[in-house]
Amino acid sequence: MTQITPAPLSVSDPAEAEFQQSLAAALDDANLPTLLAAVVQLTGDLSLLEGKFRPTAMRGPGDHDDGGMPDDVRAELRTLAFDVVLAHRRGELPDAPPLTPEQVLHVLSRCLDEEVPSAQGGMLAEELGALSRATPVIDTASGQRAPHVLVVGTGFSGLCAAIRLDEAGVPYTIIDKNPDAGGTWHENVYPGCGVDTPVHLYSYSFAQRADWPRYFAKQSEVEGYLLDIATSYGIRKRVQFGTELETAEWIEDRQHWRVTLRRADNSTHTAEYPVVITAVGLLNRPAYPNLDGLDSFTGPVVHTGAWDPGIDLANKRVAVIGTGASAMQLVPAIAGTAREVTVFQRSAQWIMPNPNTTRGVEPAKQFLMAEFPGYLAWYRLQQAWKFGDRLHPMLRIDPEWPHQDRSINSENERHRKFLTRYIEQKLADRPELIDKCVPDYPPYGKRPLLDHGWFDALLRDDVALVDEGVSHIDGQRVVTSSGAEHEVDVIVLATGFQTLNMLAPMEIHGRDGTTLRESWGADDARAYLGMTVPNFPNMFILYGPNTNAGHGGSHVLSVEMQVRFVLQALERMAKRNLSSIECRQEVFDAYNGEIDAALDGSIWTHTGMTTYYRNSKGRIVTNTPWTNADYWHRTRRLVAEEFIERTRDQ
């Protein structure tokens, strides 16, 4: 590696001298495509993107730190970056004009050596901060009255809503069933629990963090981030913890929601709020399998979504039922602690390799993210594209593609071959495992998973993979569908969440008395833009039906879009003295018809696998058929004509 030797400078300030030495050392470990983008933004010199500094395309997963540049060009770029930052610190660098959305796309496209579609421009410019994602502010000085809002939940969605309500001057009450903030990141504490999205992306655009210790954070680190957010924004002290929404009833003559809140001590009380925002998400109620004999199992039974931190797995024979996201993280974490781990798999999973999955963030990169203007923002933006909408084409079924049993289009097939080779390479020493681990359905048919050491764990002598479902439990034995018996001491249910039973167990009565559950049915939730339902005025659902980006990316991005949309509705209520705002039925129907038609051409309709995305009738309930950018365009501006509005004097 070519080292940077700073030019002789007269630096009388020891702190400045130390900064320069630290900067020079950090630049030797910089991600050069990110560094180039930050330098271009600081200088406004777009010509730097052409010629010798232009990175090559990334091959395979990872960050492509060297950008494919020769050694001498890398050294020249680092020296240029060093000089630019020092000039910026001294005030000698003229302020560059803000980048337009088109320029943001141009910089990103050149630094990744691939063309990012023009439709991405506005959304990515917001993510970068080149465009504002600010939400409306209520003008109380002119007599505008904002309605009081009840926010349910303090995970990513609830905290984002509370922060924006505070900024807008909207009064609110916020509750959470747990004893502290964090939502699913407070509840899920099973060994190995962490994110499957790069954590620099899996965070708020307005509260980015430079000192993440890992590229893919563990549960405690994400929970700590959310607790810090809740504390620093003054939300945590306002939350009514140990409180959940039991019922909500719309009172038409008062234009209010009458709610029943249940405390941790099982006491209840009623209150009235003009507006209710639910922010409980999809992953908040564990799904328990209906297995005969499970209740009479003689040892501990624990669900990954309701983990008992006091459970002792040392020297125990542990059965893990399920091979979804939590199992992928749990098994590598407990292998070597338990005497034996037996994994029961109904179907194999496609698992993505990424060299950053188990890596810590290098101190040099943490320094650059904290001290080099724009470096963190551009690194985050690259992740937003690479882990998000870049993957969307793999989801669309090409009806002319001849191999529909194994893939759905040419790009999906290319990805299938890459992932199959990865599995074969990882399990080369155990060829009998390969057939068990290569799925027989197309990639992305189920939730994409990352390799957190899964295949390494399967290669251990004390880990066994049983590739058949569980029939029942007989005493201390797990019995499979073939009748094989496995004696175990502990059963771990890695069986996911009640994703289709949205907003359960809350009972919500609309304007005509119909409950939301009656309107939806048991597993067929629908909403306009995933947020609002006719007959349920002044109720907004965050991370609701068909808002999950099944192709990848950070759901925090979607949440920020949704919260901005909700704040526009509240601003309209304040400005126009509205008592209620409600989605029109015809708008709701047309939108859901469009959703269903688009989903009909998606990977999730493929009959070769089961997925929690799909309900009992085959409809996709959780996922959106569109790109994140499509959803950004749809939610950026509230269209008043799509809603029924009532004024306070009506």
XYZ file of C-alpha atoms in Angstrom:
650
model
C 0.000 0.000 0.000
C 1.358 3.425 -0.919
C 1.485 5.619 2.178
C 0.609 9.326 2.197
C 3.412 11.648 3.233
C 1.879 15.000 4.168
C 3.570 18.012 2.633
C 5.602 20.031 5.174
C 3.218 22.397 6.894
C 3.677 24.980 9.579
C 1.259 23.649 12.183
C 1.538 25.305 15.551
C -1.580 23.674 16.968
C -0.746 20.182 18.295
C -4.368 19.115 17.873
C -4.272 20.090 14.191
C -1.008 18.260 13.691
C -2.498 15.152 15.282
C -5.565 15.464 13.069
C -3.411 15.611 9.944
C -1.454 12.529 10.950
C -4.663 10.661 11.746
C -6.213 11.755 8.447
C -3.191 10.599 6.449
C -3.260 7.208 8.158
C -7.020 6.839 7.717
C -6.912 7.680 4.018
C -4.643 4.680 3.444
C -7.640 2.473 4.385
C -10.361 4.530 2.689
C -13.013 3.080 0.439
C -11.900 4.881 -2.705
C -15.241 5.055 -4.579
C -16.732 6.664 -1.457
C -13.731 8.962 -1.065
C -13.947 10.085 -4.677
C -17.638 10.958 -4.323
C -16.952 12.986 -1.166
C -14.101 14.889 -2.850
C -16.292 15.649 -5.866
C -19.039 17.001 -3.626
C -16.608 19.140 -1.612
C -14.938 20.634 -4.672
C -17.840 20.616 -7.107
C -15.404 19.245 -9.692
C -17.381 16.641 -11.625
C -14.494 16.140 -14.059
C -12.737 14.083 -11.374
C -15.204 11.300 -12.171
C -13.694 10.767 -15.598
C -10.334 9.414 -16.577
C -7.865 7.903 -14.139
C -9.933 8.271 -10.943
C -13.012 6.541 -12.306
C -13.533 3.270 -10.373
C -14.171 -0.045 -12.048
C -17.348 -2.039 -11.486
C -17.628 -4.072 -8.310
C -17.348 -7.831 -8.802
C -19.210 -9.875 -6.226
C -20.241 -8.788 -2.733
C -18.262 -6.388 -0.579
C -17.248 -2.738 -0.650
C -14.645 -2.752 -3.495
C -12.331 -0.580 -1.392
C -9.570 -0.108 -3.969
C -12.023 0.830 -6.729
C -9.970 -1.217 -9.182
C -7.419 1.621 -9.436
C -3.660 1.104 -9.938
C -1.426 1.832 -6.932
C -0.168 5.171 -8.224
C -3.715 6.429 -8.933
C -4.886 5.366 -5.478
C -2.025 7.331 -3.923
C -2.849 10.385 -6.025
C -6.520 10.298 -5.021
C -5.620 9.986 -1.331
C -3.228 12.937 -1.590
C -5.869 15.011 -3.364
C -8.411 14.130 -0.662
C -5.911 15.081 2.059
C -5.279 18.486 0.492
C -8.988 19.131 -0.150
C -9.984 18.432 3.449
C -7.230 20.645 4.855
C -8.245 23.476 2.512
C -11.858 22.985 3.628
C -10.848 23.136 7.319
C -8.901 26.361 6.760
C -11.791 27.972 4.915
C -9.733 28.169 1.738
C -12.032 25.959 -0.313
C -14.942 27.822 -1.905
C -18.333 26.339 -1.138
C -19.409 24.106 -3.977
C -22.995 24.513 -5.200
C -25.421 21.880 -3.888
C -25.696 18.805 -6.057
C -28.865 18.401 -8.051
C -30.638 15.017 -8.080
C -29.255 14.464 -11.575
C -25.738 15.172 -10.356
C -26.176 12.863 -7.366
C -27.073 10.071 -9.785
C -24.126 10.967 -12.015
C -21.642 10.828 -9.129
C -23.067 7.567 -7.805
C -23.152 5.981 -11.260
C -19.544 6.874 -11.981
C -18.277 5.779 -8.573
C -20.003 2.384 -8.918
C -19.368 2.141 -12.676
C -23.013 1.352 -13.400
C -25.919 3.488 -14.477
C -28.394 4.229 -11.694
C -31.868 4.907 -13.205
C -33.086 8.488 -13.348
C -36.198 7.594 -11.312
C -33.904 7.144 -8.311
C -32.686 10.749 -8.350
C -35.056 12.464 -5.927
C -35.053 9.705 -3.330
C -31.275 9.259 -3.343
C -30.709 13.026 -3.248
C -32.828 13.106 -0.081
C -30.887 10.210 1.407
C -27.669 12.107 0.736
C -29.083 15.326 2.171
C -28.847 17.232 -1.122
C -32.656 17.564 -0.979
C -34.581 18.172 2.217
C -36.756 15.480 3.741
C -38.118 17.932 6.292
C -41.700 17.509 7.428
C -44.256 20.350 7.747
C -44.394 22.614 10.799
C -47.720 23.719 12.286
C -48.042 27.522 12.404
C -49.553 27.883 15.880
C -48.806 31.618 15.857
C -51.479 32.088 13.185
C -54.039 30.120 15.165
C -53.575 26.705 13.583
C -54.526 23.883 15.954
C -52.856 20.538 15.536
C -54.813 17.475 16.696
C -53.456 15.465 19.616
C -51.949 12.174 18.413
C -51.606 8.803 20.120
C -48.488 6.966 18.909
C -48.358 3.224 19.601
C -44.839 1.783 19.711
C -41.271 3.009 20.191
C -39.326 1.092 17.570
C -37.910 2.774 14.470
C -41.387 3.823 13.277
C -42.716 5.164 16.568
C -39.575 7.115 17.434
C -39.443 8.633 13.951
C -43.082 9.693 14.284
C -42.490 11.218 17.726
C -39.425 13.148 16.548
C -41.254 14.620 13.576
C -44.366 15.403 15.642
C -42.180 17.297 18.088
C -40.519 19.234 15.278
C -43.909 20.065 13.760
C -45.384 21.282 17.024
C -48.004 18.525 17.150
C -48.988 17.373 20.659
C -48.755 13.633 21.173
C -48.892 10.800 23.672
C -46.688 7.782 23.074
C -47.083 4.309 24.579
C -45.236 1.008 24.404
C -46.053 -2.419 25.802
C -42.403 -2.983 26.750
C -40.503 -1.531 29.730
C -38.212 0.492 27.449
C -37.883 1.798 23.904
C -36.552 -0.120 20.923
C -39.458 -2.239 19.698
C -38.299 -5.488 18.139
C -34.694 -4.578 18.993
C -35.653 -4.510 22.671
C -37.587 -7.773 22.481
C -35.345 -9.980 20.335
C -32.333 -10.965 22.437
C -31.599 -14.488 21.223
C -27.884 -15.342 20.811
C -26.445 -13.932 17.595
C -29.366 -11.579 16.931
C -28.453 -8.736 14.594
C -29.273 -6.944 11.360
C -29.192 -8.338 7.819
C -28.909 -4.821 6.390
C -25.700 -2.731 6.548
C -26.147 -0.755 9.732
C -24.915 2.542 8.272
C -28.030 2.272 6.112
C -30.243 0.738 8.818
C -30.499 4.026 10.700
C -32.251 7.364 10.349
C -31.087 9.674 7.567
C -31.258 12.533 10.082
C -29.295 10.699 12.798
C -26.422 8.916 11.091
C -23.712 7.403 13.258
C -20.024 7.314 12.374
C -18.818 4.994 15.123
C -20.791 1.805 14.480
C -18.459 -0.975 15.659
C -19.644 -3.478 13.005
C -20.872 -3.293 9.442
C -23.797 -5.521 10.429
C -24.693 -4.557 13.991
C -25.760 -6.900 16.748
C -29.045 -6.494 18.640
C -27.545 -4.659 21.601
C -25.903 -2.119 19.291
C -29.124 -1.344 17.413
C -31.092 -1.180 20.664
C -28.437 1.155 22.071
C -28.770 3.408 19.022
C -32.544 3.608 19.448
C -32.254 4.273 23.180
C -29.753 7.045 22.457
C -32.171 8.530 19.915
C -35.097 8.284 22.346
C -33.050 9.986 25.068
C -31.351 12.697 23.014
C -34.630 13.779 21.399
C -36.395 13.862 24.776
C -38.867 11.114 23.850
C -37.915 8.415 26.322
C -39.063 10.405 29.352
C -42.462 10.953 27.702
C -43.259 7.323 26.903
C -45.895 5.495 28.921
C -44.087 2.167 29.107
C -45.813 -1.073 30.036
C -48.929 0.205 28.242
C -50.620 -1.248 25.182
C -53.569 -0.288 23.065
C -56.313 -2.838 23.686
C -59.263 -1.279 21.838
C -59.958 1.821 19.794
C -63.433 2.980 18.761
C -64.182 5.892 16.435
C -66.807 8.173 18.001
C -68.423 9.882 15.044
C -70.229 12.698 16.850
C -67.032 13.656 18.696
C -64.689 12.932 15.771
C -62.312 11.233 18.183
C -60.882 7.805 18.895
C -61.905 6.416 22.269
C -59.157 4.030 23.315
C -58.729 1.507 26.093
C -55.168 1.237 27.354
C -53.982 -1.709 29.415
C -51.156 -1.271 31.913
C -48.548 -3.805 32.916
C -50.451 -4.394 36.183
C -53.475 -5.399 34.045
C -55.443 -2.280 34.952
C -57.192 -0.383 32.159
C -58.302 3.166 31.519
C -59.968 4.983 28.638
C -58.931 8.162 26.882
C -59.792 10.094 23.726
C -57.425 11.118 20.933
C -58.310 12.722 17.601
C -55.576 10.798 15.764
C -53.984 7.375 16.240
C -50.700 6.303 14.651
C -49.859 2.619 14.994
C -46.132 1.912 14.827
C -45.976 -1.711 15.931
C -44.531 -3.152 12.728
C -44.671 -6.705 11.390
C -42.276 -8.470 13.743
C -43.775 -8.020 17.184
C -45.846 -11.152 17.958
C -44.093 -14.558 17.796
C -45.710 -17.312 15.723
C -45.884 -20.622 17.561
C -46.242 -23.839 15.561
C -49.153 -26.155 16.241
C -47.178 -29.278 17.184
C -48.838 -32.122 19.033
C -47.020 -32.876 22.250
C -45.162 -29.571 22.452
C -46.944 -28.563 25.655
C -45.870 -31.783 27.360
C -42.191 -31.595 26.366
C -40.176 -32.295 29.495
C -37.484 -29.677 28.901
C -37.407 -25.919 28.208
C -39.157 -24.605 25.097
C -38.197 -21.107 23.985
C -39.072 -18.983 20.940
C -36.365 -16.836 19.378
C -38.813 -13.916 19.420
C -39.452 -14.337 23.167
C -36.017 -15.461 24.309
C -35.304 -16.206 27.953
C -31.807 -14.819 28.645
C -31.582 -17.100 31.666
C -31.835 -20.310 29.670
C -28.731 -22.491 29.966
C -27.728 -24.308 26.770
C -24.330 -25.478 27.986
C -23.865 -29.206 27.451
C -27.487 -29.524 26.276
C -28.890 -31.270 23.230
C -30.717 -28.450 21.462
C -33.332 -28.790 18.737
C -33.785 -25.743 16.509
C -37.061 -25.884 14.565
C -36.941 -23.580 11.552
C -34.243 -22.201 9.248
C -35.290 -18.592 8.758
C -33.415 -15.419 9.645
C -33.257 -16.012 13.404
C -32.040 -19.609 13.033
C -29.310 -18.456 10.638
C -27.957 -16.208 13.398
C -28.742 -18.399 16.407
C -27.134 -21.679 15.318
C -23.613 -20.277 14.712
C -23.884 -18.443 18.035
C -24.765 -21.491 20.150
C -22.674 -24.103 18.317
C -19.849 -25.043 20.652
C -21.839 -24.064 23.744
C -24.524 -26.706 23.348
C -23.424 -30.338 23.383
C -25.368 -30.970 20.166
C -27.462 -28.764 17.893
C -29.996 -30.445 15.612
C -31.651 -28.185 13.055
C -34.989 -29.220 11.552
C -35.455 -27.739 8.098
C -38.652 -27.912 6.032
C -37.073 -26.103 3.094
C -33.608 -24.796 2.302
C -32.826 -21.080 2.169
C -30.865 -19.016 -0.307
C -28.055 -17.431 1.691
C -26.011 -14.456 0.493
C -22.284 -14.137 1.202
C -20.861 -10.785 2.234
C -17.327 -10.279 3.579
C -18.586 -7.548 5.918
C -21.162 -9.737 7.682
C -18.974 -10.603 10.651
C -16.395 -7.810 10.347
C -15.849 -4.857 12.610
C -15.614 -1.388 11.068
C -11.968 -0.424 10.829
C -10.923 2.539 13.058
C -9.622 4.311 9.947
C -13.035 4.172 8.296
C -14.728 5.300 11.511
C -12.375 8.297 11.516
C -13.242 9.176 7.916
C -16.963 8.794 8.581
C -16.672 11.199 11.503
C -14.177 13.700 10.109
C -14.215 13.672 6.308
C -17.183 15.763 5.098
C -19.573 13.659 3.040
C -17.739 10.339 3.420
C -20.370 8.726 5.668
C -23.246 10.068 3.555
C -21.790 8.686 0.331
C -20.914 5.336 1.888
C -24.506 5.090 3.115
C -25.846 6.074 -0.305
C -23.883 3.310 -2.028
C -25.405 0.798 0.409
C -28.874 2.232 -0.237
C -28.521 1.432 -3.924
C -26.567 -1.840 -3.739
C -28.776 -3.396 -1.039
C -31.988 -1.835 -2.314
C -33.462 -1.078 -5.704
C -30.463 -2.427 -7.611
C -31.835 -5.892 -6.764
C -35.418 -5.220 -7.823
C -35.154 -6.579 -11.412
C -34.549 -10.049 -9.984
C -38.109 -10.071 -8.633
C -40.051 -9.686 -11.883
C -41.215 -12.807 -13.703
C -40.241 -12.939 -17.363
C -43.043 -15.024 -18.937
C -40.707 -15.940 -21.798
C -38.023 -17.316 -19.481
C -37.831 -21.097 -20.091
C -36.652 -22.235 -16.641
C -39.507 -21.079 -14.419
C -39.010 -23.975 -11.996
C -35.603 -22.711 -10.829
C -35.528 -18.989 -11.702
C -37.782 -16.302 -13.135
C -35.545 -14.263 -15.459
C -31.962 -14.153 -16.712
C -30.696 -11.982 -13.849
C -32.392 -14.192 -11.286
C -30.754 -17.219 -12.958
C -27.336 -15.577 -12.823
C -27.819 -14.959 -9.126
C -28.997 -18.554 -8.587
C -25.812 -19.883 -10.168
C -23.632 -17.572 -8.066
C -25.345 -18.601 -4.819
C -25.260 -22.286 -5.742
C -21.505 -22.077 -6.372
C -21.089 -20.400 -3.002
C -22.936 -23.228 -1.228
C -20.949 -25.859 -3.105
C -17.677 -24.180 -2.203
C -18.580 -23.787 1.475
C -19.709 -27.410 1.779
C -17.119 -29.020 -0.501
C -15.842 -31.190 2.363
C -19.361 -32.431 3.146
C -20.988 -33.123 -0.231
C -23.919 -34.891 1.436
C -24.984 -31.497 2.827
C -25.078 -29.773 -0.552
C -28.345 -31.321 -1.713
C -29.905 -30.433 1.638
C -28.797 -26.809 1.385
C -29.418 -25.853 -2.251
C -33.027 -24.630 -2.557
C -35.243 -25.852 -5.378
C -37.031 -22.516 -5.846
C -35.798 -19.195 -7.315
C -33.661 -16.775 -5.281
C -35.642 -14.051 -3.487
C -38.730 -16.255 -3.324
C -38.276 -16.029 0.426
C -36.639 -13.331 2.511
C -32.967 -12.897 1.474
C -30.625 -14.071 4.248
C -26.954 -13.393 4.942
C -24.363 -15.954 5.928
C -23.532 -15.230 9.567
C -21.460 -18.418 9.798
C -24.324 -20.789 8.938
C -22.388 -23.106 6.640
C -19.364 -23.121 8.928
C -21.677 -24.202 11.744
C -23.177 -27.000 9.644
C -19.687 -28.382 9.066
C -19.176 -28.920 12.793
C -19.388 -32.463 14.183
C -21.769 -31.288 16.920
C -24.311 -29.740 14.486
C -26.741 -31.854 12.438
C -29.137 -30.728 9.713
C -32.352 -32.745 9.370
C -34.030 -31.850 6.086
C -37.618 -32.722 6.945
C -40.397 -31.147 8.958
C -41.395 -31.971 12.510
C -44.485 -34.154 12.923
C -44.907 -34.012 16.705
C -43.178 -34.110 20.060
C -43.188 -37.332 22.037
C -41.952 -36.821 25.593
C -38.353 -35.713 25.163
C -38.180 -36.679 21.494
C -38.704 -34.618 18.361
C -40.366 -36.836 15.755
C -40.026 -35.921 12.087
C -42.479 -36.501 9.249
C -40.665 -39.741 8.335
C -40.992 -41.052 11.890
C -37.344 -40.538 12.848
C -36.890 -39.673 16.522
C -34.360 -37.256 18.017
C -33.934 -37.028 21.771
C -33.221 -33.478 22.921
C -33.033 -31.437 26.113
C -34.152 -28.021 24.807
C -36.422 -26.979 21.932
C -35.873 -23.622 20.245
C -38.696 -22.416 18.014
C -37.210 -20.296 15.247
C -40.605 -20.021 13.588
C -40.927 -16.309 12.972
C -43.753 -13.878 13.642
C -47.466 -13.397 13.002
C -46.729 -11.112 10.072
C -50.135 -11.555 8.421
C -52.132 -10.897 11.578
C -51.431 -7.168 11.406
C -52.176 -4.948 14.390
C -53.230 -7.966 16.462
C -54.350 -8.247 19.178
C -55.690 -4.680 19.024
C -59.432 -4.387 18.374
C -60.133 -1.292 16.269
C -63.726 -0.245 15.448
C -64.267 2.103 12.507
C -66.874 4.753 11.827
C -69.682 2.250 11.196
C -68.675 -0.054 14.049
C -66.958 -2.622 11.822
C -63.646 -3.775 13.226
C -60.468 -3.605 11.217
C -60.185 -7.383 11.575
C -63.679 -7.810 10.077
C -62.765 -5.451 7.259
C -59.515 -7.240 6.507
C -60.287 -10.811 7.411
C -57.856 -12.923 9.394
C -54.865 -12.516 7.079
C -55.656 -10.038 4.296
C -54.638 -6.591 5.507
C -54.879 -3.784 2.943
C -54.345 -0.044 3.111
C -53.875 2.878 0.763
C -50.118 3.441 0.505
C -49.932 0.908 3.337
C -51.066 3.621 5.757
C -54.770 4.429 5.697
C -58.081 2.551 5.380
C -61.592 3.836 4.487
C -64.038 3.895 7.422
C -61.121 4.422 9.830
C -60.620 8.208 9.881
C -57.546 9.783 11.449
C -55.786 6.434 11.760
C -52.387 5.933 10.165
C -50.451 2.669 10.019
C -46.674 2.765 9.819
C -44.942 -0.238 8.209
C -48.349 -1.556 7.275
C -49.658 -3.777 4.453
C -47.555 -4.025 1.288
C -44.815 -1.690 2.508
C -42.075 -4.256 3.101
C -39.353 -4.039 0.445
C -38.876 -7.748 -0.145
C -36.011 -7.158 -2.576
C -33.858 -5.583 0.132
C -32.843 -2.305 1.632
C -33.659 -0.589 4.886
C -37.236 -0.349 6.092
C -36.170 2.840 7.930
C -36.193 4.606 4.558
C -39.808 3.568 3.976
C -40.752 4.651 7.496
C -39.330 8.132 6.951
C -41.401 8.462 3.771
C -44.536 7.347 5.598
C -44.017 9.701 8.536
C -43.606 12.640 6.170
C -46.887 11.703 4.476
C -48.691 11.474 7.836
C -47.320 14.866 8.883
C -48.697 16.362 5.669
C -52.130 15.020 6.626
C -51.826 16.528 10.116
C -50.680 19.841 8.686
C -53.727 19.862 6.412
C -55.970 19.170 9.391
C -54.440 22.106 11.252
C -54.505 24.538 8.333
C -58.071 23.775 7.258
C -59.573 23.232 10.722
C -60.394 19.616 9.893
C -61.847 17.231 12.429
C -61.083 14.182 10.292
C -59.402 12.994 7.140
C -60.234 9.648 5.571
C -59.131 7.800 2.452
C -61.807 7.542 -0.240
C -63.051 4.030 -0.914
C -62.534 4.273 -4.672
C -58.922 5.414 -4.154
C -58.302 2.541 -1.756
C -59.846 0.021 -4.169
C -57.945 1.282 -7.198
C -54.632 1.286 -5.324
C -55.063 -2.254 -4.032
C -56.111 -3.441 -7.461
C -52.905 -1.942 -8.817
C -50.901 -3.581 -6.008
C -52.376 -7.009 -6.706
C -51.865 -6.734 -10.457
C -48.228 -5.783 -9.991
C -47.655 -8.517 -7.422
C -49.070 -11.109 -9.835
C -45.870 -10.715 -11.828
C -43.529 -11.016 -8.846
C -41.334 -13.825 -7.548
C -43.496 -14.222 -4.428
C -46.301 -15.819 -6.409
C -44.015 -18.687 -7.395
C -45.578 -21.981 -6.341
C -42.274 -23.656 -5.558
C -42.050 -22.363 -1.997
C -44.073 -21.240 0.988
C -43.491 -17.778 2.408
C -44.864 -15.648 5.211
C -45.397 -12.921 2.623
C -48.448 -14.783 1.290
C -51.827 -15.346 2.939
C -54.050 -18.433 2.883
C -55.541 -17.404 -0.484
C -52.180 -16.783 -2.111
C -52.289 -12.975 -1.926
C -49.051 -11.149 -1.057
C -49.896 -9.102 2.053
C -46.592 -7.815 3.408
C -44.473 -6.865 0.395
C -44.561 -4.029 -2.072
C -44.213 -4.826 -5.769
C -42.439 -1.543 -6.392
C -38.997 -0.095 -5.901
C -38.250 2.184 -2.980
C -38.056 5.028 -5.489
C -41.547 4.220 -6.786
C -42.885 4.411 -3.233
C -41.029 7.681 -2.682
C -42.784 9.208 -5.701
C -46.178 7.952 -4.498
C -45.826 9.246 -0.941
C -43.902 12.473 -1.443
C -47.018 14.646 -1.695
C -50.431 14.039 -0.161
C -53.157 14.497 -2.791
C -56.124 16.128 -1.038
C -58.645 14.883 -3.615
C -57.943 11.306 -2.526
C -59.378 11.970 0.948
C -62.708 12.852 2.527
C -62.285 15.863 4.784
C -64.624 17.064 7.534
C -64.252 20.402 9.257
C -64.699 20.862 12.986
C -67.977 22.729 12.525
C -69.605 20.029 10.363
